[in-house]
């Protein structure tokens, strides 16, 4: 459905015709104006009118309708198509969720398509409408603001993930928490969330590189003002910081998982040593009792009055010696 539709003239929102074709003609006639249409999970029928009026490429329209796209930049004859993946992190459940924002830019128009709940579009539009000097730069300012807001939120999510990972690390190496049977699954789940985050951030490097003029031979991108290249380079620098943080998080969580598994192996070895020590201590009295339980007639001290207490005392003495021996070696 269409969430918002407005014409911006000299950076200020103005009332325009309700018909999209008339609104686009008016924006192009005024020169320093453009129309910005925002849609949320549109159906094919809802998007047909926009496609027809703005001449959007059918391949880009298909991507916008089906969603589940990687961040990318596609150039067509009449428009530029950019896909970004905003990210949200629920710290309580340790879950990373992604949405999608598709941006069509052409001659005097911007069409944004949102899928999912996490999206900066409403805040971006509100902030731009409060800054006419920025908005008067047209569709380029809209694309830059959306990309900047998306990447800035990546930095916030990376910081939150780092904080939660430090807490998980402290739990793994705590005297009592690291042995929990759920710890390994928590670490693996956390690693999956980092992978989901990586899928949103890493592919965005190529589109931002092209928008910043650092792509193939510095080829300019159509419908994007070349004077905006330094601003896109700044966004790309922030994205590079995010990707470095993601790589660092991924390596750290892998190290934590390896350390946890090694820690579990050491604890299992300690448990086996304790079990072996207790089994050895139990074997000594069992051996003595077994020998004297064979009921032979001719056995040493079998009919001696003090045989029973002497055997019991001998068992106790041997158990005492074995206990202190194993304790000194750290087996108990």
XYZ file of N, CA, C and O in Angstrom, residues 27-123:
388
model
N 6.280 17.978 -11.238
C 7.613 18.016 -10.634
C 8.676 18.278 -11.690
O 9.618 19.048 -11.471
N 8.543 17.634 -12.847
C 9.534 17.833 -13.912
C 9.409 19.229 -14.508
O 10.418 19.835 -14.897
N 8.203 19.757 -14.553
C 8.018 21.092 -15.127
C 8.609 22.163 -14.231
O 9.149 23.169 -14.720
N 8.533 21.975 -12.936
C 9.049 22.982 -12.005
C 10.577 22.976 -11.936
O 11.176 23.932 -11.440
N 11.201 21.905 -12.393
C 12.671 21.877 -12.435
C 13.289 21.462 -11.117
O 13.821 20.364 -10.988
N 13.209 22.308 -10.121
C 13.830 22.035 -8.829
C 12.827 21.354 -7.897
O 12.555 21.814 -6.792
N 12.263 20.231 -8.377
C 11.251 19.520 -7.599
C 11.320 18.032 -7.929
O 11.847 17.626 -8.961
N 10.789 17.237 -7.030
C 10.695 15.790 -7.281
C 9.564 15.222 -6.449
O 9.117 15.826 -5.469
N 9.104 14.055 -6.840
C 8.033 13.370 -6.130
C 8.623 12.160 -5.417
O 9.481 11.453 -5.955
N 8.171 11.938 -4.186
C 8.670 10.816 -3.384
C 7.458 10.001 -2.934
O 6.591 10.476 -2.212
N 7.422 8.755 -3.385
C 6.336 7.839 -3.044
C 6.903 6.726 -2.173
O 7.914 6.101 -2.512
N 6.249 6.477 -1.051
C 6.653 5.398 -0.165
C 5.603 4.310 -0.108
O 4.417 4.590 0.101
N 6.021 3.057 -0.331
C 5.099 1.927 -0.306
C 5.565 0.900 0.716
O 6.770 0.728 0.943
N 4.584 0.194 1.302
C 4.883 -0.855 2.278
C 4.308 -2.179 1.788
O 3.088 -2.324 1.655
N 5.197 -3.124 1.481
C 4.829 -4.464 1.030
C 3.672 -4.415 0.032
O 2.599 -4.998 0.268
N 3.859 -3.727 -1.102
C 2.757 -3.582 -2.065
C 2.446 -4.894 -2.779
O 3.322 -5.746 -2.963
N 1.200 -5.044 -3.178
C 0.813 -6.168 -4.023
C 1.145 -5.824 -5.473
O 1.461 -4.676 -5.812
N 1.048 -6.817 -6.325
C 1.351 -6.586 -7.743
C 0.385 -5.578 -8.344
O 0.777 -4.725 -9.148
N -0.876 -5.669 -7.951
C -1.871 -4.734 -8.490
C -1.586 -3.311 -8.001
O -1.711 -2.340 -8.769
N -1.219 -3.157 -6.735
C -0.922 -1.827 -6.198
C 0.303 -1.220 -6.866
O 0.381 0.005 -7.038
N 1.252 -2.063 -7.241
C 2.494 -1.554 -7.815
C 2.403 -1.312 -9.314
O 3.252 -0.614 -9.883
N 1.380 -1.877 -9.954
C 1.264 -1.724 -11.407
C 1.155 -0.265 -11.813
O 1.760 0.173 -12.807
N 0.362 0.520 -11.059
C 0.175 1.931 -11.392
C 1.494 2.691 -11.303
O 1.832 3.477 -12.197
N 2.257 2.453 -10.231
C 3.556 3.118 -10.066
C 4.503 2.708 -11.185
O 5.216 3.534 -11.758
N 4.496 1.415 -11.520
C 5.380 0.910 -12.580
C 5.074 1.582 -13.903
O 5.981 2.003 -14.642
N 3.800 1.702 -14.201
C 3.399 2.287 -15.482
C 3.731 3.768 -15.550
O 4.247 4.255 -16.574
N 3.462 4.497 -14.481
C 3.660 5.942 -14.504
C 5.134 6.335 -14.511
O 5.516 7.312 -15.152
N 5.965 5.564 -13.817
C 7.380 5.938 -13.702
C 8.297 5.130 -14.615
O 9.499 5.358 -14.633
N 7.738 4.207 -15.356
C 8.541 3.450 -16.316
C 9.608 2.602 -15.660
O 10.748 2.538 -16.151
N 9.276 1.938 -14.555
C 10.251 1.127 -13.844
C 10.507 -0.168 -14.606
O 9.617 -0.734 -15.235
N 11.737 -0.630 -14.527
C 12.122 -1.838 -15.260
C 11.434 -3.059 -14.639
O 11.384 -3.195 -13.408
N 10.916 -3.978 -15.456
C 10.182 -5.134 -14.909
C 11.029 -6.041 -14.014
O 10.501 -6.627 -13.067
N 12.325 -6.163 -14.289
C 13.180 -6.988 -13.434
C 13.304 -6.379 -12.039
O 13.251 -7.092 -11.022
N 13.464 -5.052 -11.996
C 13.553 -4.379 -10.704
C 12.216 -4.447 -9.969
O 12.171 -4.610 -8.745
N 11.132 -4.328 -10.713
C 9.800 -4.418 -10.108
C 9.587 -5.806 -9.503
O 9.056 -5.945 -8.390
N 10.026 -6.834 -10.208
C 9.894 -8.202 -9.692
C 10.666 -8.367 -8.385
O 10.177 -8.975 -7.425
N 11.885 -7.816 -8.347
C 12.684 -7.887 -7.115
C 11.998 -7.141 -5.972
O 12.014 -7.595 -4.821
N 11.414 -5.992 -6.292
C 10.772 -5.185 -5.256
C 9.533 -5.868 -4.696
O 9.214 -5.722 -3.509
N 8.840 -6.615 -5.519
C 7.626 -7.282 -5.069
C 7.932 -8.553 -4.273
O 7.316 -8.825 -3.253
N 8.913 -9.327 -4.728
C 9.212 -10.607 -4.086
C 10.110 -10.458 -2.871
O 10.121 -11.307 -1.991
N 10.896 -9.400 -2.841
C 11.836 -9.165 -1.731
C 12.848 -10.303 -1.643
O 13.129 -10.974 -2.627
N 13.433 -10.488 -0.429
C 14.479 -11.499 -0.210
C 15.642 -11.312 -1.187
O 16.111 -12.260 -1.820
N 16.097 -10.060 -1.300
C 17.203 -9.729 -2.183
C 18.456 -9.388 -1.377
O 18.364 -8.960 -0.228
N 19.604 -9.566 -2.006
C 20.848 -9.104 -1.417
C 20.985 -7.603 -1.665
O 20.444 -7.079 -2.649
N 21.698 -6.882 -0.796
C 21.986 -5.477 -1.092
C 22.697 -5.353 -2.436
O 23.667 -6.066 -2.698
N 22.197 -4.474 -3.269
C 22.779 -4.354 -4.613
C 22.392 -3.026 -5.222
O 21.541 -2.290 -4.696
N 23.027 -2.727 -6.355
C 22.725 -1.525 -7.133
C 22.616 -1.940 -8.594
O 23.547 -2.546 -9.137
N 21.477 -1.621 -9.209
C 21.246 -1.944 -10.620
C 20.912 -0.659 -11.368
O 20.136 0.163 -10.885
N 21.525 -0.506 -12.545
C 21.284 0.687 -13.365
C 20.482 0.302 -14.600
O 20.852 -0.631 -15.320
N 19.379 1.023 -14.810
C 18.537 0.815 -15.981
C 18.453 2.127 -16.761
O 18.947 3.168 -16.319
N 17.816 2.065 -17.915
C 17.771 3.243 -18.776
C 17.054 4.420 -18.115
O 17.500 5.567 -18.224
N 15.955 4.141 -17.427
C 15.126 5.219 -16.895
C 15.178 5.345 -15.381
O 14.496 6.205 -14.809
N 15.950 4.495 -14.709
C 15.960 4.557 -13.254
C 17.171 3.844 -12.691
O 17.863 3.086 -13.389
N 17.402 4.105 -11.418
C 18.446 3.441 -10.647
C 17.749 2.656 -9.543
O 16.836 3.166 -8.895
N 18.169 1.409 -9.337
C 17.513 0.537 -8.358
C 18.542 0.108 -7.311
O 19.581 -0.463 -7.648
N 18.239 0.427 -6.045
C 19.148 0.118 -4.943
C 18.388 -0.684 -3.887
O 17.253 -0.343 -3.542
N 19.031 -1.743 -3.390
C 18.451 -2.574 -2.331
C 19.330 -2.464 -1.091
O 20.547 -2.645 -1.171
N 18.720 -2.154 0.031
C 19.413 -2.124 1.316
C 18.665 -3.022 2.298
O 17.461 -3.239 2.157
N 19.391 -3.525 3.298
C 18.784 -4.407 4.300
C 18.990 -3.803 5.688
O 20.033 -4.010 6.312
N 18.000 -3.056 6.185
C 18.081 -2.571 7.570
C 18.075 -3.749 8.545
O 17.515 -4.808 8.256
N 18.699 -3.543 9.696
C 18.846 -4.608 10.687
C 18.357 -4.115 12.038
O 18.579 -2.957 12.405
N 17.700 -5.002 12.771
C 17.299 -4.721 14.154
C 17.783 -5.872 15.026
O 17.829 -7.021 14.577
N 18.148 -5.539 16.263
C 18.650 -6.568 17.189
C 17.840 -6.528 18.472
O 17.730 -5.489 19.115
N 17.250 -7.666 18.815
C 16.494 -7.799 20.057
C 17.426 -8.394 21.101
O 17.712 -9.590 21.092
N 17.911 -7.537 21.990
C 18.927 -7.970 22.960
C 18.391 -9.021 23.923
O 19.136 -9.893 24.369
N 17.103 -8.962 24.247
C 16.549 -9.905 25.219
C 16.543 -11.331 24.685
O 16.793 -12.288 25.420
N 16.246 -11.478 23.394
C 16.190 -12.818 22.798
C 17.420 -13.136 21.958
O 17.513 -14.234 21.403
N 18.368 -12.191 21.848
C 19.586 -12.388 21.060
C 19.263 -12.753 19.608
O 19.854 -13.665 19.029
N 18.323 -12.028 19.009
C 17.886 -12.327 17.648
C 18.104 -11.114 16.753
O 17.718 -9.994 17.107
N 18.747 -11.342 15.608
C 18.943 -10.307 14.597
C 17.866 -10.480 13.529
O 17.713 -11.565 12.955
N 17.091 -9.438 13.286
C 16.067 -9.476 12.243
C 16.415 -8.456 11.171
O 16.934 -7.381 11.468
N 16.121 -8.795 9.938
C 16.424 -7.905 8.816
C 15.154 -7.566 8.057
O 14.223 -8.376 7.986
N 15.137 -6.375 7.524
C 14.079 -5.965 6.623
C 14.689 -5.655 5.263
O 15.868 -5.942 5.022
N 13.912 -5.060 4.393
C 14.430 -4.680 3.073
C 13.837 -3.341 2.664
O 12.652 -3.081 2.897
N 14.692 -2.527 2.085
C 14.271 -1.241 1.533
C 14.764 -1.172 0.093
O 15.966 -1.274 -0.169
N 13.845 -1.049 -0.836
C 14.175 -0.882 -2.251
C 13.960 0.575 -2.630
O 12.918 1.153 -2.297
N 14.920 1.155 -3.296
C 14.847 2.566 -3.677
C 14.981 2.680 -5.193
O 15.983 2.230 -5.773
N 13.962 3.243 -5.835
C 14.012 3.567 -7.263
C 14.264 5.068 -7.386
O 13.547 5.869 -6.782
N 15.254 5.437 -8.171
C 15.559 6.848 -8.398
C 15.572 7.103 -9.902
O 16.185 6.340 -10.666
N 14.900 8.148 -10.303
C 14.881 8.513 -11.713
C 14.802 10.009 -11.874
O 15.134 10.775 -10.963
N 14.346 10.414 -13.032
C 14.236 11.830 -13.340
C 13.081 12.432 -12.538
O 11.907 12.224 -12.856
N 13.430 13.129 -11.458
C 12.481 13.864 -10.615
C 11.543 12.942 -9.830
O 10.422 13.333 -9.507
N 11.988 11.746 -9.507
C 11.149 10.905 -8.663
C 11.985 9.955 -7.815
O 13.101 9.582 -8.165
N 11.411 9.600 -6.663
C 11.957 8.567 -5.787
C 10.803 7.668 -5.376
O 9.753 8.156 -4.961
N 10.995 6.364 -5.509
C 10.012 5.383 -5.055
C 10.720 4.463 -4.066
O 11.722 3.839 -4.401
N 10.207 4.411 -2.850
C 10.785 3.529 -1.837
C 9.777 2.437 -1.498
O 8.591 2.713 -1.306
N 10.274 1.212 -1.440
C 9.446 0.053 -1.118
C 10.028 -0.608 0.120
O 11.214 -0.955 0.141
N 9.192 -0.788 1.127
C 9.662 -1.363 2.404
C 9.040 -2.727 2.636
O 7.851 -2.923 2.445
N 9.897 -3.669 3.073
C 9.444 -4.987 3.495
C 9.978 -5.226 4.900
O 11.156 -4.996 5.175
N 9.130 -5.713 5.799
C 9.550 -5.938 7.173
C 9.315 -4.702 8.030
O 8.974 -3.616 7.544
N 9.523 -4.888 9.321
C 9.229 -3.824 10.278
C 10.412 -2.889 10.523
O 10.232 -1.722 10.829
N 11.640 -3.435 10.440
C 12.799 -2.575 10.746
C 13.173 -1.767 9.507
O 13.682 -2.286 8.530
N 12.871 -0.495 9.563
C 13.146 0.390 8.437
C 13.328 1.812 8.944
O 12.585 2.262 9.823
N 14.291 2.558 8.375
C 14.499 3.943 8.817
C 13.736 4.966 7.996
O 13.941 6.162 8.166
N 12.842 4.524 7.085
C 12.252 5.443 6.108
C 11.443 6.557 6.759
O 11.542 7.714 6.349
N 10.641 6.217 7.759
C 9.805 7.249 8.387
C 10.671 8.316 9.044
O 10.432 9.529 8.885
N 11.713 7.883 9.770
C 12.604 8.842 10.427
C 13.384 9.663 9.404
O 13.595 10.864 9.601
